[in-house]
XYZ file of C-alpha atoms in Angstrom:
624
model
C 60.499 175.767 108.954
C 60.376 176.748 105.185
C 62.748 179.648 104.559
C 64.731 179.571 107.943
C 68.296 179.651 106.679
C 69.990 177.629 109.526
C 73.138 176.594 107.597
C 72.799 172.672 106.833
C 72.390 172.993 103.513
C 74.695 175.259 103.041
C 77.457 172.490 104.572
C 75.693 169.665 102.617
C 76.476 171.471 99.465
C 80.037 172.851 100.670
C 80.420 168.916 101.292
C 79.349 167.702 97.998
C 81.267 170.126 96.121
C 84.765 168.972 98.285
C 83.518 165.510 96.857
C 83.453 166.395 93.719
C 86.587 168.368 93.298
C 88.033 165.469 95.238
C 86.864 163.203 92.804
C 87.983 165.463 89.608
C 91.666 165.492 91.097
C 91.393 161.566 90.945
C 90.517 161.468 87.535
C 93.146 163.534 86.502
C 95.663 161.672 88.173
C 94.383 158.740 87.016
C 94.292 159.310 83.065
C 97.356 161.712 83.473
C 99.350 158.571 85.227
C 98.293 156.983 81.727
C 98.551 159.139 79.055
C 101.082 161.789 80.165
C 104.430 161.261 81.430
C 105.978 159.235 83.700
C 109.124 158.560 85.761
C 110.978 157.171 82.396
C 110.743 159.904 80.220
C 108.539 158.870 77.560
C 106.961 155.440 79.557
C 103.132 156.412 79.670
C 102.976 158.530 75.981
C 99.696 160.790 75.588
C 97.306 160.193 72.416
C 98.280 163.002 70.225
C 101.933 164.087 71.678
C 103.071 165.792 68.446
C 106.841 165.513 69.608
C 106.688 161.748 69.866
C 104.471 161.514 66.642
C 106.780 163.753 64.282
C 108.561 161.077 62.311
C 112.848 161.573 62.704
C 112.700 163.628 65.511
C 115.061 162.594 68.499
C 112.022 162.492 70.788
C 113.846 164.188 73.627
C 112.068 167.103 72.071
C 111.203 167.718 68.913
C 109.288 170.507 67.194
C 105.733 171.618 68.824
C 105.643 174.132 65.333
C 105.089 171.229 63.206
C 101.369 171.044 63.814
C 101.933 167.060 63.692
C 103.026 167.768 60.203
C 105.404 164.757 59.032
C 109.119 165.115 57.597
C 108.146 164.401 53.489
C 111.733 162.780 53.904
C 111.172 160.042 56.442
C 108.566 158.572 55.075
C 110.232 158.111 51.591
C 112.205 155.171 51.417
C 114.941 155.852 48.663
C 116.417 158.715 51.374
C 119.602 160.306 50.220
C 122.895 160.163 51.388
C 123.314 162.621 54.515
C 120.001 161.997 55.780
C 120.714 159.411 58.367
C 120.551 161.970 61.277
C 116.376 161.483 60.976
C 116.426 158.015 61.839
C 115.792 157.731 65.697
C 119.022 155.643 67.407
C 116.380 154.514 70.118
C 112.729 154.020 70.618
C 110.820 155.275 73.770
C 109.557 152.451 75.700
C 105.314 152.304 76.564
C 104.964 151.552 79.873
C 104.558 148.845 81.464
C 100.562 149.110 81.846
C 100.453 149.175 77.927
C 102.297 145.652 77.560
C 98.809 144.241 76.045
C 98.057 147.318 73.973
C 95.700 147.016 71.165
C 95.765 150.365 69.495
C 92.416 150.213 67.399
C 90.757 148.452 70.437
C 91.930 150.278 73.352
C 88.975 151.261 75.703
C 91.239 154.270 77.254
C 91.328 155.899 73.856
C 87.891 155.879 73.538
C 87.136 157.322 76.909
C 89.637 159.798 75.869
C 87.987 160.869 72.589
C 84.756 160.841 74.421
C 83.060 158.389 71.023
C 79.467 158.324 71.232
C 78.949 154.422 70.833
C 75.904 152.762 71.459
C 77.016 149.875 73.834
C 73.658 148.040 73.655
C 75.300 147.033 69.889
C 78.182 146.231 70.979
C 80.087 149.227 69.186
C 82.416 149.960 71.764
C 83.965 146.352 70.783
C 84.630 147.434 67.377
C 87.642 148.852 66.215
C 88.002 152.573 66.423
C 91.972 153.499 65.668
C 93.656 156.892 66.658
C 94.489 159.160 63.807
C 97.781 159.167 62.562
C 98.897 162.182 65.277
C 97.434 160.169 68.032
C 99.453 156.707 67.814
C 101.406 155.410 70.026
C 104.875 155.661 68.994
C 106.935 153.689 71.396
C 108.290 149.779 72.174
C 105.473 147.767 74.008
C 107.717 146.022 76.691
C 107.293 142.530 77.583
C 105.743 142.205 81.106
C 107.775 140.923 84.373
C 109.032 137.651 84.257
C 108.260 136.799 80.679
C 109.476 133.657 78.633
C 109.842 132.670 75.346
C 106.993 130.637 74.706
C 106.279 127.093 75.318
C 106.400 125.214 71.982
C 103.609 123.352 70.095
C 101.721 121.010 70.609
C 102.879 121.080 74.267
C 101.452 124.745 74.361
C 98.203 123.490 73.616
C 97.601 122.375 77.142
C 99.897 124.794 79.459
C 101.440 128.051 78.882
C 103.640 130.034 81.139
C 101.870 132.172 83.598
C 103.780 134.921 83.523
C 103.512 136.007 79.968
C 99.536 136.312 80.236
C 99.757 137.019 84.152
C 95.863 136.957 83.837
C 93.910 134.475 86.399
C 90.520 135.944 87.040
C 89.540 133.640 83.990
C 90.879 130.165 85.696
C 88.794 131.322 88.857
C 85.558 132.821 87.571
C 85.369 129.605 85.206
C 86.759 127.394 87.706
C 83.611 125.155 87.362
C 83.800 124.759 83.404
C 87.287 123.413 83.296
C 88.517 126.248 81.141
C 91.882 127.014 82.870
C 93.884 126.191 85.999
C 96.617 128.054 87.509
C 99.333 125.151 88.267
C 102.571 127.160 89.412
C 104.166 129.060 87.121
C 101.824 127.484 84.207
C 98.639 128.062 82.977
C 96.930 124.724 82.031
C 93.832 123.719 79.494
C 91.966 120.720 80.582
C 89.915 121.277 77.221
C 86.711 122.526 78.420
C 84.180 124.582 77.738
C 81.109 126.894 78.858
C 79.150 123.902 77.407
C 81.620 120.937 77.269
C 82.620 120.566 80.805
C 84.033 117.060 80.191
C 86.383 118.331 77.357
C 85.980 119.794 73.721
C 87.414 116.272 71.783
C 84.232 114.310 73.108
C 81.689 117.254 72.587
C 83.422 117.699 68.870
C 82.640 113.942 68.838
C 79.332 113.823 69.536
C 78.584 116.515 66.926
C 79.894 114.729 64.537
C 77.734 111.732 65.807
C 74.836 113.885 65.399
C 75.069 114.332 62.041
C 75.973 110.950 61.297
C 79.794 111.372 59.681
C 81.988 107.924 59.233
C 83.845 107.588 62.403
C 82.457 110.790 64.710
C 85.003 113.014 62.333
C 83.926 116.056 62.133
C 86.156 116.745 58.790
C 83.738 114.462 56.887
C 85.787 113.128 55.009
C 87.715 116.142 54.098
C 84.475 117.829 53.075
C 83.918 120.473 56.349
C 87.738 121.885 56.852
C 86.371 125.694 57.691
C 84.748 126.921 60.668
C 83.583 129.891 62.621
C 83.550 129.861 66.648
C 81.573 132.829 67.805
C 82.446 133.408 71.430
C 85.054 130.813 71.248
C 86.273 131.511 74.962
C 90.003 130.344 75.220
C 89.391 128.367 71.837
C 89.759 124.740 73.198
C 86.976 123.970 70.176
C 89.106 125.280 67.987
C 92.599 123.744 69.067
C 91.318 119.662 69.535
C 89.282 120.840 65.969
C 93.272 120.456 64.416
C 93.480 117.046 64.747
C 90.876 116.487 62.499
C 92.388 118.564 59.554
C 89.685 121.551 60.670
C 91.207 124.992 60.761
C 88.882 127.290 62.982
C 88.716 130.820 63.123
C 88.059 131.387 67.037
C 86.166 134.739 67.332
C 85.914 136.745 70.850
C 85.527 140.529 71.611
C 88.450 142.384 73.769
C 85.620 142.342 76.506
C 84.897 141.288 80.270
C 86.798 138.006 79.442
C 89.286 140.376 77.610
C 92.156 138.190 78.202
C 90.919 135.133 76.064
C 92.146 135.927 72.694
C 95.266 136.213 73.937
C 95.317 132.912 75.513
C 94.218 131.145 72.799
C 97.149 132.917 70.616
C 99.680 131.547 73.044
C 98.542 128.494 73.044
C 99.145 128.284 68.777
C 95.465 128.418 68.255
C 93.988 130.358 65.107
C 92.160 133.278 66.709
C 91.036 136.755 66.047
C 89.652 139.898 68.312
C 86.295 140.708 66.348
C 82.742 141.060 67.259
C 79.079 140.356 66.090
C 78.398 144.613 66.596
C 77.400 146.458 63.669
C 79.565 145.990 60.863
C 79.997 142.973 58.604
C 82.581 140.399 59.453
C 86.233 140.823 57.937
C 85.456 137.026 55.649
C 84.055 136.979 52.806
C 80.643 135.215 51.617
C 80.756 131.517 51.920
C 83.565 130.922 53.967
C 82.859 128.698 56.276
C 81.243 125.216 56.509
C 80.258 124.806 60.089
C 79.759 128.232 62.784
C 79.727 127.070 66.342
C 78.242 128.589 69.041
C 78.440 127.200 72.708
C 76.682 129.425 75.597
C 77.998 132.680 73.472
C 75.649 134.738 74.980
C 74.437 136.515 71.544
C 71.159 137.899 71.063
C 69.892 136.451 68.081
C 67.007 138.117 68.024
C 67.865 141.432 68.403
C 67.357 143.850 65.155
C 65.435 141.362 62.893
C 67.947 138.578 63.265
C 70.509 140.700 62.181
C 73.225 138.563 63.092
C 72.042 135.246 62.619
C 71.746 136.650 58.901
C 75.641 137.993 59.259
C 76.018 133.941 60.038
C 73.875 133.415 57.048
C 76.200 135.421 54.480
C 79.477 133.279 55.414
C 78.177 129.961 55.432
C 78.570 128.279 52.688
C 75.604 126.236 50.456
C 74.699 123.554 53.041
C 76.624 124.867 55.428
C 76.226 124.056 59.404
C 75.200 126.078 62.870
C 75.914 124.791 65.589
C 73.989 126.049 68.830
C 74.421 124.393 72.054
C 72.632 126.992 74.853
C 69.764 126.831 77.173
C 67.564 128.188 74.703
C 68.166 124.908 72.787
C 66.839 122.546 75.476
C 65.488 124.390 78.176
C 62.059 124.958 79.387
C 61.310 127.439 81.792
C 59.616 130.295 80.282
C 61.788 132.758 78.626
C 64.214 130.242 77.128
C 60.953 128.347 75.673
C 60.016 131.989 74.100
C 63.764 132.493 72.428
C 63.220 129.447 71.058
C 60.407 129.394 69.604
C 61.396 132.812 68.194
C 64.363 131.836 66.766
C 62.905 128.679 65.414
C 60.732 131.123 63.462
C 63.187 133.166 61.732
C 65.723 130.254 60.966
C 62.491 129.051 59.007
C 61.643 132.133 57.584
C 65.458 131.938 56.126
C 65.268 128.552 55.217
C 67.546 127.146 57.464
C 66.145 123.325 58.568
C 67.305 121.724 61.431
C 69.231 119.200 60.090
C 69.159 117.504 63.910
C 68.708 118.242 67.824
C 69.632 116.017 70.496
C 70.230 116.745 74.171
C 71.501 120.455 74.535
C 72.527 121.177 71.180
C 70.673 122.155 67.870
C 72.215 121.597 64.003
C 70.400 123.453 61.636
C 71.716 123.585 57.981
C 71.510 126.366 55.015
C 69.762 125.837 51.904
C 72.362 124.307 48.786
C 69.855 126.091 46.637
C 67.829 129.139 46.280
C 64.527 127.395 45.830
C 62.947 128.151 49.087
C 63.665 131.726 49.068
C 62.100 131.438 45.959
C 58.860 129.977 47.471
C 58.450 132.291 50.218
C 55.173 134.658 50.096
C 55.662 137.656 49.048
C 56.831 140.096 51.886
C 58.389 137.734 54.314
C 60.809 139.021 56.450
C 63.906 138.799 56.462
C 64.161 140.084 52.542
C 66.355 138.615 49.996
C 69.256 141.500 50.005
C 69.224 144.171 46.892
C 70.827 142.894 43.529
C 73.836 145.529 43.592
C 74.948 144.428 47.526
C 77.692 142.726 47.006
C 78.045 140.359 49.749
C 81.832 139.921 49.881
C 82.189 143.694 50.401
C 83.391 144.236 54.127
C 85.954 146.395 55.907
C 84.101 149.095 57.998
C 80.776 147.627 55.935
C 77.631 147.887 57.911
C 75.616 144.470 58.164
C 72.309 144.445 57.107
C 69.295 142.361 57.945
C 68.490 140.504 54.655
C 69.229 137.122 53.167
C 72.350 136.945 50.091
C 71.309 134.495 47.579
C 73.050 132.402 45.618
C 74.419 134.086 42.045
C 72.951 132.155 39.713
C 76.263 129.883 39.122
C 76.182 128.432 42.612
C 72.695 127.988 42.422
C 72.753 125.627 39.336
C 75.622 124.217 41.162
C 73.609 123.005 44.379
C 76.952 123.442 46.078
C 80.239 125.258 47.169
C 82.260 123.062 44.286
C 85.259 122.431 46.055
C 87.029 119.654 46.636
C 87.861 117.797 49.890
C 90.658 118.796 51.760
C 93.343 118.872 51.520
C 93.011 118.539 47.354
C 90.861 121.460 47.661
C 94.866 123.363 48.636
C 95.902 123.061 45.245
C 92.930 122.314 43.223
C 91.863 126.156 41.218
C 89.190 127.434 43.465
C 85.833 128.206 41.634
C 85.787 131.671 42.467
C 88.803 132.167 40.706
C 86.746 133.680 37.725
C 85.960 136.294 39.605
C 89.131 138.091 39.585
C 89.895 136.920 35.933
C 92.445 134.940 36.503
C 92.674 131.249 34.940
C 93.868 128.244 36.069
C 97.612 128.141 34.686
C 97.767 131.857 36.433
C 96.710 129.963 40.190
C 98.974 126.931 39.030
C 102.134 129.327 38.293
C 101.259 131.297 41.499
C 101.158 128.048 43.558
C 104.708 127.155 42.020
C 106.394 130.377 42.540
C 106.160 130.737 46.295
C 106.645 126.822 46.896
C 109.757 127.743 45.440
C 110.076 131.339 47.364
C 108.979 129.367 50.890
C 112.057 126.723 50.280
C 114.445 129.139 49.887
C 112.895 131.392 53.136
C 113.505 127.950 55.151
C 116.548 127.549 53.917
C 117.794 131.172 54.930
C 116.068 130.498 58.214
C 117.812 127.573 59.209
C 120.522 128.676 61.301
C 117.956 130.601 63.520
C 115.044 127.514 63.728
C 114.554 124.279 65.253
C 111.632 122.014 63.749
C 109.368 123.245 66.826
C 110.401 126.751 66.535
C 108.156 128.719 64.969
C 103.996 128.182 65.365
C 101.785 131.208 64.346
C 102.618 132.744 61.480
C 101.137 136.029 59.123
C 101.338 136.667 55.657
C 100.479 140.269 55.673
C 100.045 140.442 52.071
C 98.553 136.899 51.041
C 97.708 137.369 47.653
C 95.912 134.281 46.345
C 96.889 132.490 49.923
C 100.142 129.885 48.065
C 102.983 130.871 50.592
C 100.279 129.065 53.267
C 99.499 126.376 50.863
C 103.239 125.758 50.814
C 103.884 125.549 54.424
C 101.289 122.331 54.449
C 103.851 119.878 55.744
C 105.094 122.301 58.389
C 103.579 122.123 61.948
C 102.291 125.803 61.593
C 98.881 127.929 60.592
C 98.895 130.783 58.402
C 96.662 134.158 59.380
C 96.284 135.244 55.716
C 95.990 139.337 55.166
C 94.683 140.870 52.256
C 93.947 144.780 52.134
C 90.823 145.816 52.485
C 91.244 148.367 49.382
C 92.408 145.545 46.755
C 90.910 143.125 44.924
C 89.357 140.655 47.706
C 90.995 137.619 47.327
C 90.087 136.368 50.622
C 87.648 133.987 49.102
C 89.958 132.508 47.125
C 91.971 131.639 50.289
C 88.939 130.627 52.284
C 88.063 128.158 49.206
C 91.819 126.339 49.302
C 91.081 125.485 52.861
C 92.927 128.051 54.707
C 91.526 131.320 56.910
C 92.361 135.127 56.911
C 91.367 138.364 56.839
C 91.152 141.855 55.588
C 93.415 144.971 56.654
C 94.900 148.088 55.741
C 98.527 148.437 57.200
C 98.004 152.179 57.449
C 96.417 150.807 60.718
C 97.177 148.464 63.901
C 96.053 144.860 63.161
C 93.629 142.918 65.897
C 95.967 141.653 67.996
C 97.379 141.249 71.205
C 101.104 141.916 71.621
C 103.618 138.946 71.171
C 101.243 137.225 69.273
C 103.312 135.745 66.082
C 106.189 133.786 65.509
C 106.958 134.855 62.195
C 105.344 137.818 59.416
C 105.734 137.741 55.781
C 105.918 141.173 54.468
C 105.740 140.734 50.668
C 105.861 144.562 49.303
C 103.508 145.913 52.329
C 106.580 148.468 52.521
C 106.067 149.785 49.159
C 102.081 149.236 49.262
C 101.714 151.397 51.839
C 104.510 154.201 50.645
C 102.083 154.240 47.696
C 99.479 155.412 50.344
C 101.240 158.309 51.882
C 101.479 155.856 55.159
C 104.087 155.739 57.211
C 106.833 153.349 57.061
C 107.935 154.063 60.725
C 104.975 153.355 62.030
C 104.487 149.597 60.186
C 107.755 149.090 61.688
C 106.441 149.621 65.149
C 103.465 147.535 64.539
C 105.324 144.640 63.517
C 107.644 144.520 66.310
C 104.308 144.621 68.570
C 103.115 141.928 67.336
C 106.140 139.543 67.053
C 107.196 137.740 69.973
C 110.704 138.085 71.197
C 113.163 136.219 69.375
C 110.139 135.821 66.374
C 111.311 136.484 62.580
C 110.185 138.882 60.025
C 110.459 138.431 56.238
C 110.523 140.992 54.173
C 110.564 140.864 50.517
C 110.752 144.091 48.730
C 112.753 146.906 46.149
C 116.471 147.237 47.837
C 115.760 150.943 48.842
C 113.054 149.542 51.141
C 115.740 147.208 52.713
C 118.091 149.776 52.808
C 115.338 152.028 54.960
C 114.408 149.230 57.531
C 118.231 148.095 57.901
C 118.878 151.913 59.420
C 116.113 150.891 62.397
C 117.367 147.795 63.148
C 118.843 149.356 66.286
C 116.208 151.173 67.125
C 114.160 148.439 67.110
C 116.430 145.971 68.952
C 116.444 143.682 65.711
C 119.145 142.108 64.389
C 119.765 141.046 60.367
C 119.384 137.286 59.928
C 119.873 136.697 56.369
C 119.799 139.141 52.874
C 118.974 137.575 49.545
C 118.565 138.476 46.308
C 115.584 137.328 44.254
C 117.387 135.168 42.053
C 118.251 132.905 44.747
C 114.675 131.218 44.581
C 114.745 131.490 40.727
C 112.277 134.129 40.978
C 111.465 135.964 37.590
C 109.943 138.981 38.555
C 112.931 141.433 38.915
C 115.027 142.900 41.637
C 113.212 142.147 44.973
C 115.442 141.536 48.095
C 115.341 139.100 51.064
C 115.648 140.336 53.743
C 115.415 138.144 57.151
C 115.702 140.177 60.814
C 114.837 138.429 64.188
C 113.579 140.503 66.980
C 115.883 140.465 69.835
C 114.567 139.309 74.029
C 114.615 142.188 76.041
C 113.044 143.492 79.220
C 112.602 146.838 80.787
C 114.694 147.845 84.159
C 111.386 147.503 85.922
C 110.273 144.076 84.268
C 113.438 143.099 85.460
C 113.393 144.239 89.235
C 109.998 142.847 88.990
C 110.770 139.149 88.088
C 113.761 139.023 90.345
């Protein structure tokens, strides 16, 4: 019959073209539904809209001419008189699929852009923001139903359902004790991939393990910092608090994408990040203990490229914690992981300091005697002499060992004293920058002062339980945390990724953080924090050629409704943020000068705004 043209494949193809085109129209629909327009205007805004994007337009229009080209004059912040006509009287609002927006780690953006990513290394995890003429430039509503968050500690256990309206978690863990759906609440029994029977006992019996006075894991104030890789909905992390342990919970935005924002909800210290390719936004020697429960990480993979990313921030001495299958089981491949791992946590000197039932301890070296001792051409390598290991932001990890300068070596030790002495105590590192003790004294002084003074502006607008997670976007040497000790809050520290890293001084008074450039989104969900500390970010970032508009729009993503921002800065700054206030459904709270904390460095202004509870028409009809 070869060669007889009787038609059917002529229809099969006819067929599986209609299929296609069928299939083309969907995906246009789809993504257009998403990134064009919608029935409110503006509600679903397109990467790259050059209307929306040019700063002071009305966006009812605007000027396609412009080539995404700014207005010089709305992005300077000492505007003249006559000008007010470019400051937008409203905001478009996202729609209501982008209410958990994350603009450097949405997925639809980089489907958009097509970004070759190799997902084997977890890349497409990473952060990968839009360019300036690609941001979102809209409100992120609130989605249906929402409430102003349940207060801590009670939000440690239960949270309201509708403001994550996420329970795919509670059912596909349903059998680890993760999360239940209770009515219009979320609840947190406390367990955990691995601690089933609830994260205070398994935090117990790691302490046990390692034989600390009264199964504390603090030590007596000696392990305060720690590192949970794949942290889940952080219940490690929040029963670690008790104990005077402040834990950075780690988790990608991925199949359990929903977790970080849980935890954040809940009060718990967390951050969207990933073991991909690049270094981790700490510095060297950060942490005392990392944890790892069921994580599902390939050690292994690239030379033990990760474990060695572990490696960098723990500090001399410092702790892993590995409870997985690999760690007690023995069926074939898990008996292989093991013994392959066992091998290259030798080969970097790591001992295991004890392994009992399902978990494994091993410990770092205080010392760099053993890398010393290895034969010559062991892998993994000590890293080069010029890598500087505190060097991250966009940094590519590599697979080699960071040894101890020869300070730390001598010193058999991190140096630093229990917590919480270590809060106030000048942090060895502190020679690194230059600065002397008297300098971190004075600093430590100034905003104890600065932070009464905020508190006392504040208190017409707070109750004792009112605020919880809170950001110092320019953290400096980490003292307006230090002087919010006594205050039932935690402090995500920020310090910009192109000045001097100070991070480690933070890390070594006890307290966590990390490194950003406002020019950009942070790594978080919206509705996240209670209250931001903008200490000159305005003018920073001026300095930068950024744009001021769009920090303000970042800010009110993250804050919560009814959450506080502080904003200390030159009086033309205040007078360019007062002139969005409606646009950005804020109200003032309080204005200050700088003299009213006995400041002595000049002419900065207070200035205190609260972000005002609203819903959209649709989040409305929605909850009814």
């Amino acid at each position: 019959m070869r060669g007889r043209s009787d038609g059917g494949q002529k229809k099969r193809l006819i067929t599986s073209l209609c299929i296609v085109a069928i299939f083309l129209v969907f995906l246009y629909a789809y993504y257009g539904s998403i990134f064009g327009g919608s029935s409110r205007g503006a509600a679903a805004l397109e990467y790259g809209s050059k209307s929306l994007r040019r700063l002071g337009s009305s966006y009812l229009g605007g000027d396609d001419e412009s080539d995404g080209k700014q207005d010089d004059s709305s992005t300077k912040f000492g505007q003249e008189d006559g000008e007010d006509d470019v400051v937008p009287k409203t905001f478009p609002v996202c729609d209501d699929r982008h209410s958990e927006l994350i603009p450097c780690l949405d997925r639809h953006f980089i489907y958009q852009m097509r970004l070759k990513l190799d997902l084997s290394l977890m890349e497409h995890y990473e952060r990968h923001c839009p360019s300036p003429e690609r941001r979102y430039n809209c409100l992120i509503p609130p989605p249906p139903g929402y409430k102003i968050p349940i207060k801590w500690p009670k939000s440690r256990d239960e949270v309201w359902k509708a403001n994550i309206p996420h329970t795919h978690l509670a059912h596909e863990k349903s059998d680890q004790n993760w999360m239940v759906v209770r009515g219009d609440k979320i609840a947190f029994p406390g367990g955990g991939t691995h601690f089933h029977y609830g994260a205070d006992k398994y935090i117990a019996s790691i302490a046990n393990m390692l034989n600390f006075s009264n199964n504390n894991l603090n030590n007596e104030g000696r392990l305060r910092t720690v590192l949970d890789v794949g942290c889940g909905v952080a219940s490690f992390g929040a029963y670690l608090l008790s104990s005077d342990i402040i834990t950075m919970s780690l988790a990608p935005n991925d199949v359990h994408q929903n977790q970080i924002q849980f935890a954040l909800e809940r009060g718990i210290p967390a951050y969207l990040g990933v073991l991909g390719t690049k270094r981790l936004p700490y510095p060297s020697r950060s942490f005392e203990l990392a944890h790892c429960s069921r994580c599902r990480i390939d050690w292994l993979q690239r030379d033990g490229i990760l474990l060695l990313e572990l490696d960098r921030l723990l500090r001399p001495g410092g702790y892993f914690a590995y409870s997985s299958p690999e760690a007690y089981a023995q069926d074939e491949e898990d008996l292989r992981i093991w013994r392959q791992m066992s091998a290259l946590v030798g080969r970097m000197c790591w001992r295991i300091a004890v392994k009992r039932n399902q978990t494994v301890i091993w410990q770092k070296p205080l010392t760099n005697d053993c890398y010393m001792e290895r034969e010559p051409g062991t892998q993994p390598p000590l890293c080069r002499s010029d890598d500087d290991p505190d060097a991250v932001g966009g940094v590519p990890m590599e697979a080699c060992i960071t040894p101890y300068s020869d300070h730390d070596h001598k010193t058999k030790g991190s140096g630093l004293a229990p917590w919480p002495a270590r809060l106030t105590s000048p942090p060895p590192r502190l020679a690194d920058f230059g600065y002397s003790s008297e300098m971190f004294e004075k600093d430590t002084e100034t905003w104890r002062r600065r932070v009464e003074n905020y508190w006392n502006l504040l208190s017409p607008k707070i109750e004792p339980d009112s605020l919880r997670n809170l950001m110092d976007m320019k953290a400096n040497m980490g003292s307006f945390a230090a002087a919010l000790k006594e205050k039932d809050v935690w402090v995500m520290n920020v310090v910009s990724e192109d000045g001097p890293n100070t991070l480690k001084l933070i890390y070594d008074r006890g307290l966590i953080g990390t490194t950003h450039s406002w020019c950009e989104a942070f790594s978080t969900y919206p509705r996240t924090y209670d209250l931001l500390h903008a200490w000159t970010v305005f003018s920073d970032i001026e300095k930068k050629g950024c744009s001021g508009e769009d920090l303000l729009l970042e800010m009110d993503r993250i804050l919560r409704p009814s959450g506080l921002a502080i904003i200390r800065d030159k009086r033309p700054v205040i007078d360019y943020i007062k002139k969005y206030l409606p646009a950005l459904h804020w109200e003032a709270v309080a204005t200050a000068d700088s003299s009213s904390d006995s400041d002595q460095d000049g002419n900065d202004i207070v200035f205190i705004i609260q972000k005002k509870m609203w819903l959209t028409s649709e989040s409305l009809r929605d909850s009814e």
